[in-house]
Coordinates of C-alpha atoms in Angstrom, one line a residue:
M241 CA 0.0 0.0 0.0
L242 CA 1.4 3.4 -1.0
L243 CA 1.6 6.1 1.7
N244 CA 1.3 9.8 1.1
N245 CA 4.6 11.6 1.5
T246 CA 3.5 14.8 3.2
T247 CA 6.9 16.4 3.0
R248 CA 6.9 16.6 -0.8
G249 CA 3.8 18.7 -1.7
F250 CA 2.6 19.6 -5.2
L251 CA 4.4 20.4 -8.4
W252 CA 6.0 23.9 -8.7
S253 CA 5.1 26.4 -11.4
D254 CA 7.7 28.5 -13.1
A255 CA 6.5 31.7 -11.4
E256 CA 6.6 30.0 -8.1
T257 CA 10.1 28.6 -8.6
R258 CA 11.5 32.0 -9.7
T259 CA 9.9 33.7 -6.7
L260 CA 11.5 31.0 -4.4
L261 CA 14.9 31.5 -6.0
N262 CA 14.7 35.2 -5.6
I263 CA 14.0 34.8 -1.9
W264 CA 16.6 32.1 -1.4
G265 CA 19.2 34.2 -3.2
E266 CA 18.9 37.1 -0.9
Q267 CA 22.1 37.9 1.0
D268 CA 20.7 37.4 4.5
V269 CA 19.3 34.0 3.6
Q270 CA 22.6 32.9 2.1
E271 CA 24.6 34.1 5.1
A272 CA 22.3 32.2 7.4
L273 CA 22.7 29.0 5.3
D274 CA 26.5 29.2 5.1
G275 CA 28.1 26.7 7.5
N276 CA 24.8 25.8 9.3
F277 CA 23.7 22.2 9.2
R278 CA 20.7 23.0 11.3
N279 CA 18.9 25.4 9.0
S280 CA 15.3 24.6 9.4
F281 CA 14.7 28.1 10.8
V282 CA 16.1 29.6 7.5
Y283 CA 13.5 27.7 5.4
R284 CA 10.8 28.6 7.8
D285 CA 11.6 32.2 7.1
V286 CA 11.8 31.5 3.3
S287 CA 8.3 29.9 3.6
R288 CA 6.9 33.0 5.3
R289 CA 8.4 35.3 2.7
L290 CA 7.0 33.1 -0.1
A291 CA 3.6 33.2 1.5
A292 CA 3.7 36.9 1.6
M293 CA 4.2 36.8 -2.2
G294 CA 1.1 34.8 -2.5
F295 CA 2.5 31.2 -2.7
E296 CA 1.7 28.9 0.2
R297 CA 4.5 26.3 0.7
T298 CA 5.8 24.6 3.8
P299 CA 9.4 25.0 4.9
E300 CA 10.1 21.4 4.0
Q301 CA 8.7 21.8 0.5
C302 CA 10.9 24.9 0.0
R303 CA 14.0 23.1 1.1
V304 CA 13.4 20.1 -1.1
R305 CA 12.7 22.3 -4.1
I306 CA 16.0 24.2 -3.6
K307 CA 17.9 21.0 -3.2
S308 CA 16.4 19.6 -6.4
L309 CA 17.4 22.8 -8.3
K310 CA 20.9 22.7 -6.9
R311 CA 21.3 19.1 -8.1
Q312 CA 20.0 19.9 -11.6
Y313 CA 22.3 22.9 -11.8
L314 CA 25.4 20.9 -10.9
L315 CA 24.5 18.2 -13.4
A316 CA 23.9 20.7 -16.1
K317 CA 27.1 22.6 -15.2
E318 CA 29.1 19.4 -15.5
G319 CA 27.6 18.8 -18.9
N320 CA 26.5 15.3 -18.2
L321 CA 23.0 16.0 -19.4
R322 CA 23.5 18.7 -22.0
N323 CA 22.2 16.5 -24.7
N324 CA 19.2 15.4 -22.7
R325 CA 15.9 17.3 -22.4
Q326 CA 16.6 17.5 -18.7
Y327 CA 19.1 20.3 -19.5
H328 CA 16.4 22.2 -21.3
K329 CA 14.2 22.0 -18.2
I330 CA 16.9 23.5 -16.0
A331 CA 18.1 26.0 -18.6
K332 CA 15.4 28.5 -17.7
F333 CA 16.7 28.6 -14.1
Y334 CA 20.4 28.1 -14.9
D335 CA 21.4 31.7 -15.0
T336 CA 19.6 32.5 -11.7
M337 CA 21.3 29.5 -10.0
E338 CA 24.7 30.5 -11.5
R339 CA 24.4 34.0 -10.1
I340 CA 23.5 32.8 -6.6
L341 CA 25.8 29.8 -6.2
S342 CA 28.9 31.4 -7.9
S343 CA 29.0 34.1 -5.2
R344 CA 29.2 31.6 -2.2
P345 CA 31.7 28.9 -1.3
A346 CA 31.1 25.4 -2.5
L347 CA 29.6 23.7 0.5
V348 CA 28.4 20.7 -1.3
D349 CA 30.5 18.1 -3.2
P350 CA 29.2 18.0 -6.9
Q351 CA 30.3 14.4 -7.2
E352 CA 27.9 13.6 -4.3
F353 CA 24.9 14.7 -6.4
M354 CA 26.2 13.0 -9.6
D355 CA 26.7 9.8 -7.8
G356 CA 23.0 9.5 -6.9
G357 CA 21.9 10.9 -3.7
T358 CA 19.3 8.3 -2.8
G359 CA 21.0 6.6 0.1
G360 CA 22.2 7.7 3.5
E361 CA 21.1 10.4 5.8
E362 CA 21.5 14.1 5.9
A363 CA 21.6 16.0 9.2
V364 CA 19.2 18.8 8.3
D365 CA 16.7 19.3 11.1
G366 CA 16.9 15.7 12.0
L367 CA 14.9 14.4 8.9
D368 CA 15.6 11.3 6.8
E369 CA 16.0 12.4 3.2
D370 CA 16.4 9.1 1.5
A371 CA 12.9 9.1 0.2
E372 CA 13.2 12.8 -0.8
D373 CA 16.4 12.2 -2.8
A374 CA 14.9 9.3 -4.5
Q375 CA 11.8 11.2 -5.5
D376 CA 14.0 14.1 -6.8
V377 CA 15.8 11.7 -9.1
Y378 CA 12.6 10.0 -10.2
S379 CA 10.6 13.2 -10.9
E380 CA 13.3 15.2 -12.6
S381 CA 15.1 12.5 -14.6
T382 CA 12.0 11.7 -16.6
G383 CA 11.4 15.3 -17.8
D384 CA 7.8 14.4 -18.7
C385 CA 4.9 15.5 -16.7
P386 CA 1.5 14.1 -17.4
F387 CA -0.1 17.2 -15.9
P388 CA 0.1 21.0 -16.7
A389 CA 2.5 23.0 -14.6
E390 CA -0.2 24.7 -12.6
T391 CA -2.0 21.4 -11.7
E392 CA -1.5 20.2 -8.2
V393 CA -0.9 16.5 -8.1
K394 CA -0.2 14.5 -4.9
L395 CA 2.7 12.1 -5.4
E396 CA 2.8 8.8 -3.5
Y397 CA 5.7 6.5 -3.1
P398 CA 6.4 3.4 -1.0
T399 CA 8.3 4.3 2.1
V400 CA 9.9 0.8 2.5
P401 CA 11.2 -1.7 -0.1
I402 CA 8.6 -4.4 -1.0
P403 CA 10.1 -7.9 -1.0
I404 CA 9.2 -9.9 -4.1
P405 CA 9.9 -13.7 -4.0
V406 CA 12.0 -14.8 -7.0
K407 CA 12.3 -18.5 -8.0
V408 CA 15.7 -19.8 -8.8
T409 CA 16.2 -23.2 -10.4
V410 CA 19.1 -25.3 -9.0
G411 CA 20.1 -28.9 -9.5
N412 CA 17.5 -31.7 -9.6
N413 CA 15.0 -29.2 -10.9
S414 CA 14.6 -27.9 -7.3
T415 CA 13.6 -24.3 -6.8
L416 CA 14.5 -21.9 -4.1
E417 CA 12.7 -18.7 -3.4
R418 CA 14.8 -15.7 -2.6
P419 CA 13.4 -12.4 -1.4
H420 CA 14.0 -9.9 -4.1
N421 CA 13.9 -6.2 -3.2
S422 CA 11.7 -4.1 -5.4
S423 CA 14.1 -1.2 -5.0
Q424 CA 16.7 -3.3 -6.8
S425 CA 14.4 -3.7 -9.7
A426 CA 13.8 0.0 -9.8
G427 CA 17.5 0.4 -9.7
N428 CA 17.8 -1.3 -13.1
C429 CA 15.8 1.5 -14.6
S430 CA 18.2 4.1 -13.2
A431 CA 21.7 4.6 -14.4
S432 CA 22.8 6.1 -11.0
T433 CA 24.7 4.0 -8.5
P434 CA 23.7 3.9 -4.8
K435 CA 25.1 6.7 -2.8
Q436 CA 27.2 5.7 0.1
R437 CA 26.0 6.6 3.6
R438 CA 27.2 10.0 4.6
R439 CA 28.3 10.5 8.1
R440 CA 29.0 13.7 9.9
R441 CA 32.3 13.5 11.7
A442 CA 32.9 15.6 14.8
N443 CA 36.3 17.2 15.0
F444 CA 36.1 17.5 18.8
P445 CA 38.9 15.9 20.7
V446 CA 36.7 13.8 23.0
E447 CA 39.5 12.2 24.9
R448 CA 41.0 15.6 25.6
L449 CA 37.7 17.0 26.7
M450 CA 37.1 14.1 29.0
E451 CA 40.5 14.4 30.5
Q452 CA 40.0 18.1 31.1
F453 CA 36.6 17.4 32.6
L454 CA 38.0 14.8 35.0
K455 CA 40.8 17.1 36.0
Q456 CA 38.4 20.0 36.7
S457 CA 36.1 17.7 38.7
A458 CA 38.9 16.5 40.9
Q459 CA 40.1 20.1 41.4
A460 CA 36.5 21.2 42.3
E461 CA 36.2 18.3 44.8
D462 CA 39.5 19.2 46.5
N463 CA 38.4 22.9 46.7
F464 CA 35.1 21.7 48.3
Y465 CA 36.8 19.7 50.9
R466 CA 39.2 22.5 51.8
M467 CA 36.3 25.0 52.1
E468 CA 34.4 22.5 54.2
E469 CA 37.3 22.0 56.5
R470 CA 37.7 25.8 56.9
R471 CA 34.0 26.1 57.6
L472 CA 34.1 23.4 60.3
Q473 CA 37.1 25.1 61.9
A474 CA 35.3 28.5 61.8
E475 CA 32.2 26.8 63.3
D476 CA 34.3 25.4 66.2
H477 CA 35.8 28.8 66.9
R478 CA 32.4 30.3 66.8
R479 CA 31.0 27.8 69.3
E480 CA 33.9 28.3 71.6
A481 CA 33.4 32.1 71.4
E482 CA 29.7 31.6 72.0
H483 CA 30.4 29.4 75.0
A484 CA 32.7 32.0 76.4
R485 CA 30.1 34.7 75.9
E486 CA 27.5 32.6 77.7
L487 CA 29.8 32.2 80.7
H488 CA 30.5 35.9 80.8
M489 CA 26.8 36.6 80.5
L490 CA 26.0 34.4 83.5
Q491 CA 28.7 36.1 85.5
M492 CA 27.3 39.5 84.6
L493 CA 23.8 38.4 85.3
G494 CA 24.8 37.2 88.8
Q495 CA 26.6 40.5 89.5
M496 CA 23.6 42.4 88.3
F497 CA 21.2 40.5 90.6
S498 CA 23.6 41.0 93.5
N499 CA 23.6 44.8 92.9
I500 CA 19.8 44.9 92.5
S501 CA 19.3 43.0 95.7
A502 CA 21.8 45.2 97.6
R503 CA 20.0 48.3 96.4
A504 CA 16.6 47.0 97.4
G505 CA 17.8 46.9 101.0
S506 CA 15.4 44.1 102.0
V507 CA 16.8 41.7 104.5
A508 CA 15.0 38.6 105.6
A509 CA 15.8 35.7 108.0
A510 CA 18.4 33.4 106.5
P511 CA 17.1 29.8 105.9
T512 CA 19.2 26.9 106.7
P513 CA 21.3 25.8 103.7
T514 CA 20.4 22.4 102.3
K515 CA 23.4 21.8 100.1
T516 CA 27.1 22.1 100.4
A517 CA 29.0 25.3 99.5
H518 CA 29.4 24.4 95.8
A519 CA 25.8 23.1 95.2
P520 CA 22.8 25.1 94.3
V521 CA 20.7 26.1 97.3
F522 CA 17.1 27.1 96.8
S523 CA 15.0 29.1 99.2
Q524 CA 11.2 28.9 99.4
P525 CA 9.4 31.2 97.0
S526 CA 9.3 34.7 98.4
P527 CA 8.6 38.1 97.0
M528 CA 12.1 39.3 97.6
C529 CA 15.5 37.6 97.9
A530 CA 17.4 38.1 101.1
R531 CA 21.1 38.1 101.0
R532 CA 24.0 38.5 103.5
Q533 CA 26.8 40.9 102.9
P534 CA 28.4 39.8 99.7
S535 CA 31.9 38.2 99.9
P536 CA 34.4 38.6 97.1
Q537 CA 33.8 35.0 96.0
T538 CA 30.1 35.2 96.0
D539 CA 29.4 36.6 92.6
S540 CA 30.3 33.7 90.3
L541 CA 28.1 31.2 88.5
S542 CA 28.9 27.7 87.6
Q543 CA 25.5 26.8 86.3
R544 CA 22.8 28.8 84.5
G545 CA 20.6 30.7 86.9
Q546 CA 22.5 29.6 90.1
L547 CA 24.6 32.0 92.1
L548 CA 27.2 30.0 94.0
S549 CA 29.3 31.1 97.0
P550 CA 32.1 29.3 98.8
D551 CA 30.6 30.7 102.0
P552 CA 28.2 27.9 103.4
H553 CA 26.2 30.6 105.2
A554 CA 25.7 32.7 102.1
L555 CA 22.2 32.8 100.6
V556 CA 21.6 31.9 96.9
F557 CA 19.1 33.5 94.5
E558 CA 16.1 31.4 93.9
R559 CA 16.1 30.1 90.3
H560 CA 12.7 31.2 89.1
H561 CA 12.1 33.9 91.6
G562 CA 15.6 35.4 91.3
V563 CA 14.5 38.9 92.1
G564 CA 11.6 40.6 93.9
S565 CA 8.7 42.3 92.3
A566 CA 10.5 45.6 92.3
S567 CA 13.6 44.0 90.8
H568 CA 11.5 42.5 88.0
G569 CA 10.7 46.0 86.8
V570 CA 14.4 46.9 86.8
M571 CA 15.2 43.8 84.8
E572 CA 12.5 44.6 82.3
E573 CA 13.8 48.2 81.9
H574 CA 17.3 46.9 81.4
I575 CA 16.3 44.5 78.7
L576 CA 14.2 47.2 76.9
S577 CA 17.2 49.5 77.0
L578 CA 19.1 46.7 75.2
V579 CA 16.4 46.5 72.5
K580 CA 17.3 50.1 71.7
K581 CA 20.9 49.1 71.2
I582 CA 20.2 46.4 68.7
V583 CA 18.1 48.5 66.4
P584 CA 20.3 49.2 63.4
P585 CA 20.6 52.9 62.5
L586 CA 19.3 54.1 59.2
S587 CA 21.9 55.0 56.6
G588 CA 22.1 56.0 53.0
H589 CA 25.2 53.8 52.6
K590 CA 23.3 50.5 53.2
H591 CA 21.8 48.4 50.4
K592 CA 18.4 46.7 50.2
G593 CA 18.2 43.6 52.4
Q594 CA 21.0 44.6 54.8
D595 CA 18.7 45.4 57.7
G596 CA 16.8 42.1 57.4
R597 CA 15.4 39.5 55.0
I598 CA 12.7 37.5 56.8
G599 CA 11.0 34.3 55.7
I600 CA 7.5 33.3 56.7
V601 CA 6.7 29.6 56.3
G602 CA 2.9 29.2 56.3
G603 CA -0.2 30.0 54.4
C604 CA -2.7 27.5 53.0
Q605 CA -6.2 27.7 51.4
D606 CA -8.0 28.1 54.8
Y607 CA -5.5 30.5 56.4
T608 CA -4.2 33.4 54.3
G609 CA -4.4 36.2 56.8
A610 CA -1.9 34.9 59.4
P611 CA 1.2 34.8 57.1
Y612 CA 0.3 38.2 55.7
F613 CA 0.1 39.7 59.2
A614 CA 3.5 38.2 60.2
A615 CA 5.2 39.3 56.9
I616 CA 3.8 42.8 56.9
S617 CA 4.6 43.3 60.6
A618 CA 8.2 42.3 59.8
L619 CA 8.4 45.0 57.1
K620 CA 6.7 47.6 59.4
V621 CA 9.2 46.9 62.2
G622 CA 12.1 47.5 59.8
A623 CA 13.0 44.5 57.7
D624 CA 13.9 45.3 54.1
L625 CA 12.4 42.2 52.5
S626 CA 9.7 39.8 53.6
H627 CA 9.3 36.4 51.8
V628 CA 6.2 34.2 52.3
F629 CA 6.4 30.5 51.4
C630 CA 2.9 29.2 51.1
T631 CA 0.7 26.8 49.1
K632 CA -0.2 27.4 45.5
D633 CA -3.9 28.1 46.2
A634 CA -3.1 30.7 48.9
A635 CA -0.4 32.6 47.0
A636 CA -2.7 34.8 44.8
V637 CA -4.8 35.7 47.9
I638 CA -1.8 36.7 50.0
K639 CA -0.2 38.6 47.2
S640 CA -3.4 40.6 46.7
Y641 CA -3.2 41.8 50.3
S642 CA 0.0 43.8 49.7
P643 CA 2.5 44.3 46.8
E644 CA 5.3 44.6 49.2
L645 CA 5.4 40.9 50.0
I646 CA 7.4 38.3 48.0
V647 CA 5.2 35.3 47.7
H648 CA 6.5 31.8 46.8
P649 CA 3.7 29.2 46.0
V650 CA 5.9 26.2 46.7
L651 CA 4.8 24.8 50.1
D652 CA 2.7 22.0 48.7
S653 CA 4.9 21.2 45.7
P654 CA 6.7 17.8 45.5
N655 CA 10.1 19.5 45.9
A656 CA 9.0 22.1 48.4
V657 CA 12.0 21.6 50.7
E658 CA 14.5 22.1 47.8
E659 CA 12.6 25.2 46.6
I660 CA 12.7 26.8 50.1
E661 CA 16.3 25.6 50.9
K662 CA 17.7 27.6 48.0
W663 CA 16.4 30.8 49.6
L664 CA 17.8 30.1 53.1
P665 CA 21.3 31.5 52.4
R666 CA 19.6 34.8 51.6
L667 CA 17.4 34.9 54.8
H668 CA 18.4 36.3 58.1
S669 CA 15.6 34.7 60.2
L670 CA 12.6 32.4 59.8
V671 CA 9.1 32.4 61.2
V672 CA 7.4 29.0 61.0
G673 CA 3.7 28.4 61.6
P674 CA 1.4 31.3 60.8
G675 CA -1.4 29.8 58.7
L676 CA 0.6 26.6 58.1
G677 CA -2.3 24.2 58.8
R678 CA -2.0 20.7 60.2
E679 CA -1.8 18.6 57.0
D680 CA 0.8 15.9 57.4
F681 CA 2.7 16.8 54.2
L682 CA 2.8 20.5 55.2
L683 CA 4.1 19.6 58.7
K684 CA 6.7 17.3 57.2
T685 CA 7.9 20.1 54.9
A686 CA 8.1 22.6 57.8
K687 CA 10.1 20.0 59.9
E688 CA 12.7 19.6 57.2
V689 CA 12.9 23.4 56.6
I690 CA 13.5 23.9 60.4
E691 CA 16.3 21.3 60.4
K692 CA 18.0 22.9 57.4
S693 CA 17.7 26.4 59.0
R694 CA 19.2 25.1 62.2
A695 CA 22.2 23.7 60.2
R696 CA 22.7 27.3 58.8
D697 CA 22.4 28.8 62.3
I698 CA 19.4 31.0 61.3
P699 CA 17.2 32.4 64.2
I700 CA 13.8 30.6 64.1
V701 CA 10.5 31.8 65.6
I702 CA 7.8 29.1 65.9
D703 CA 4.2 30.0 66.4
A704 CA 0.7 28.7 65.8
D705 CA 0.6 25.5 63.8
G706 CA 4.4 25.3 64.0
L707 CA 3.9 24.7 67.8
W708 CA 1.6 21.8 66.9
L709 CA 4.5 20.3 65.1
V710 CA 6.8 20.9 68.1
T711 CA 4.3 19.2 70.3
K712 CA 4.4 16.1 68.1
Q713 CA 8.1 16.2 67.6
P714 CA 9.9 18.3 70.2
S715 CA 13.3 17.3 69.0
V716 CA 12.9 19.4 65.9
I717 CA 13.8 22.6 67.8
Q718 CA 15.0 21.2 71.2
G719 CA 18.3 22.7 72.4
Y720 CA 18.5 25.3 69.6
Q721 CA 19.6 28.5 71.3
K722 CA 18.5 30.7 68.5
G723 CA 14.9 29.4 68.6
I724 CA 12.0 31.2 70.1
L725 CA 8.6 29.6 70.9
T726 CA 5.6 32.0 71.2
P727 CA 2.6 29.9 72.5
N728 CA -0.6 31.2 73.9
F729 CA -2.0 29.4 77.0
M730 CA -3.7 26.6 75.1
E731 CA -0.6 25.9 73.0
F732 CA 1.6 26.1 76.1
T733 CA -0.6 23.7 78.0
R734 CA -0.4 21.0 75.2
L735 CA 3.3 21.4 74.9
Y736 CA 3.9 21.4 78.7
E737 CA 1.8 18.3 79.3
T738 CA 3.5 16.4 76.4
L739 CA 7.0 17.1 77.9
Q740 CA 6.3 17.1 81.6
H741 CA 3.6 14.5 81.7
K742 CA 1.6 16.4 84.2
P743 CA -0.9 19.3 84.1
V744 CA 0.2 22.9 84.3
D745 CA 0.2 24.5 87.7
S746 CA -2.4 27.2 87.3
G747 CA -1.2 29.0 90.4
D748 CA 2.5 29.3 89.3
H749 CA 2.9 30.0 85.6
R750 CA 6.4 31.4 86.1
S751 CA 7.6 28.0 87.4
S752 CA 5.8 26.2 84.6
V753 CA 7.3 28.3 81.8
L754 CA 10.7 27.9 83.3
Q755 CA 10.3 24.1 83.4
L756 CA 9.1 24.0 79.8
S757 CA 12.1 26.0 78.7
E758 CA 14.5 23.7 80.6
S759 CA 12.9 20.6 79.1
M760 CA 13.3 22.1 75.6
G761 CA 17.0 22.5 76.1
N762 CA 16.9 26.1 77.5
I763 CA 15.2 27.4 74.4
T764 CA 13.5 30.8 74.8
V765 CA 9.7 30.5 75.5
L766 CA 7.4 33.5 75.4
L767 CA 4.1 32.6 77.1
K768 CA 1.4 35.1 75.9
G769 CA -1.2 36.1 78.5
E770 CA -2.4 38.9 80.7
K771 CA 1.3 39.5 81.3
D772 CA 3.7 37.9 78.9
L773 CA 6.4 35.6 80.6
I774 CA 9.7 35.0 78.9
A775 CA 12.0 32.2 80.0
D776 CA 15.3 30.8 78.7
G777 CA 15.9 28.0 81.2
S778 CA 17.7 30.2 83.7
T779 CA 15.5 33.2 84.3
V780 CA 12.0 34.4 83.9
V781 CA 11.3 37.9 82.8
T782 CA 7.8 39.5 82.8
C783 CA 6.7 42.0 80.2
S784 CA 4.4 44.3 82.1
T785 CA 3.7 46.7 79.2
E786 CA 0.0 47.5 79.4
G787 CA -2.2 46.2 76.6
S788 CA -6.0 46.2 76.4
A789 CA -8.9 43.9 77.0
R790 CA -9.5 43.4 73.3
R791 CA -8.4 40.0 71.9
C792 CA -8.7 39.4 68.1
G793 CA -7.2 37.0 65.7
G794 CA -3.8 37.9 64.2
Q795 CA -2.2 39.6 67.2
G796 CA 0.1 36.6 67.7
D797 CA 1.1 36.8 64.1
L798 CA 2.1 40.4 64.6
L799 CA 4.2 39.4 67.5
S800 CA 5.9 36.5 65.7
G801 CA 6.7 38.6 62.6
S802 CA 8.3 41.4 64.7
A803 CA 10.1 38.8 66.8
G804 CA 11.7 37.4 63.6
V805 CA 13.2 40.8 62.8
L806 CA 14.3 41.6 66.3
A807 CA 15.9 38.1 66.7
H808 CA 18.1 38.8 63.6
W809 CA 19.1 42.2 65.0
A810 CA 19.7 40.9 68.5
H811 CA 22.0 38.0 67.5
A812 CA 23.9 40.3 65.0
A813 CA 24.4 42.9 67.8
S814 CA 25.5 40.1 70.2
Q815 CA 28.2 38.9 67.8
A816 CA 29.3 42.5 67.3
G817 CA 29.6 42.9 71.1
L818 CA 26.9 45.6 71.4
I819 CA 25.0 43.6 74.0
T820 CA 26.5 41.3 76.7
G821 CA 25.2 39.6 79.7
V822 CA 21.7 38.8 78.4
N823 CA 20.4 36.1 76.0
P824 CA 19.8 37.8 72.6
S825 CA 16.7 35.7 72.1
V826 CA 15.3 37.1 75.4
V827 CA 16.0 40.6 74.2
A828 CA 14.2 39.9 70.9
A829 CA 11.2 38.3 72.7
M830 CA 10.9 41.2 75.1
G831 CA 11.0 43.8 72.3
A832 CA 8.4 42.0 70.3
S833 CA 6.1 41.5 73.3
S834 CA 6.3 45.2 74.4
L835 CA 5.7 46.4 70.8
T836 CA 2.6 44.2 70.3
R837 CA 1.0 45.1 73.6
Q838 CA 1.6 48.8 73.1
C839 CA 0.1 48.6 69.6
N840 CA -2.9 46.8 71.0
K841 CA -3.3 49.6 73.6
Q842 CA -3.1 52.5 71.2
A843 CA -5.3 50.8 68.6
F844 CA -7.9 50.1 71.3
Q845 CA -7.8 53.8 72.4
R846 CA -8.7 54.7 68.8
H847 CA -11.2 52.0 67.8
G848 CA -12.4 50.4 71.1
R849 CA -14.3 47.2 70.7
S850 CA -14.0 47.2 66.9
T851 CA -10.1 47.0 67.1
T852 CA -8.6 44.5 64.7
T853 CA -5.1 43.4 63.9
S854 CA -5.1 45.6 60.8
D855 CA -5.6 48.6 63.2
M856 CA -2.7 47.4 65.3
I857 CA -0.4 47.1 62.3
Q858 CA -1.1 50.8 61.6
E859 CA 0.3 51.6 65.0
I860 CA 3.6 49.8 64.6
G861 CA 5.5 52.8 63.2
P862 CA 4.7 55.4 66.0
V863 CA 4.9 52.8 68.8
F864 CA 8.3 51.5 67.6
K865 CA 9.6 55.0 67.4
N866 CA 8.3 55.9 70.9
L867 CA 9.6 52.7 72.5
F868 CA 13.0 52.1 70.9
E869 CA 14.1 55.2 69.0
R870 CA 13.7 58.0 71.6

């Protein structure tokens, strides 16, 4: 059965052929064809120009026609067919072909066309031209056309040889049937010999390229190992310096408590010590700490939150009631003064992103407001850029809230961790949880992102549904000193009962928040409530900034977003030596808590019962200036 050869098309008229040659002979077309094996784009352009002249031809039909004319031109030029009527057929286009081809280098071997051209492959746009060459030879060697030049006739040719059995008589009158190729029979009608298979040879030195590649790979691997070794050494130095700073901080903290107690002037009866001189001695909870006259050896710490003295009669500060109610206010004021120190000054010499690039991991179809509140609060506090990594169906909604946010719809993609991880080197801190949801695959992604952020030593604030993840898997953030948890009372209760295996003591929240911080590896915990409590495993600080009686959704997101910015500033200031003696995460938590409560107060004064988180966000600018920039 014959198949239609869709690449050939109809017969060409003289006017159509001359128009094609005029276009093909243009200088830009010839320059594009010179030296290019992949020239399908050239013939697409020729086809478009031909269509503009009123002739509809496909790029492949144009290419085949040009190739046929070139073959006829070369045959005529060699004089092989001058006595044949084939020459008279090409004579009408000979001068045009001579003008075009004489002005360009010979890129085609004429002997290749005279030898046939029906076999092999040609690397032009990846198409097999065996059938095309055969059809050129067939259609143009006959010279006769049963149809007028303007008549469109569809030509059909077999695409594969048709085996024909041939009987051969051998001895004893026996016959054998041999498959006979029909193309061989057709070959008897043609004087041309089969063309050898043409192969393109690459002149690239493969061995040399491979040797160079292996050499560069080995060199890159050596450089990687050297850089990794230097990184590990720098990490060891950093940890040693951090440990030394922590010891110095504890010493300064003990000295500060001693001075505060001495100024308070409150003296109580001394309880009987229950431990040896070098063991922590705890008194019963009391509103103020009593202390004897300090000795030179008294003000030194060997453990977090424990003031030790070689004097067996010396009193020791109580761990979670380290100072009295008056001293708590002094401690709060001291930390708030440190918040003012960590705020980076504005300068025209800085570039975008230098004051903070914050990432928010959260936002799904049901919860689009929470990540927006956290991200816009980070910008309002002073971060330069705020990224939101959310699910695809939440991205458009979050982006519509504000054009200032950079929204990445990758949280529910199969390679979500890889998509977020490539942004981590550009981020200064991460807030995980606002609007995250509790789908297993989202929690799994958040867990892996937290682990990779810990490996990069990025401050992490965990809130909302991120705390649900911590309740299920505490180890994800346990012991990370640059982590901050911001639970409300219900979230705190779940987390406390999971780790302590007992209910929360409703009469002593200070003790409970301290115990939770200790069980989490001395991580900073900010318990939101009537008065926010902040603990880092050694001390508990109260944020007594007045808020309001209005509670609306999104206030915690404002706090977590501002805490993310302040955490970056606090740890950067600590490394620069601007703050000493206090945990930077506690400073950040205190600043975020004071800012949120004051925003709530001022918004309530303006709007009363109708106060919303959007109203509070409008107050961030003036409140921040009043608290930390005076």
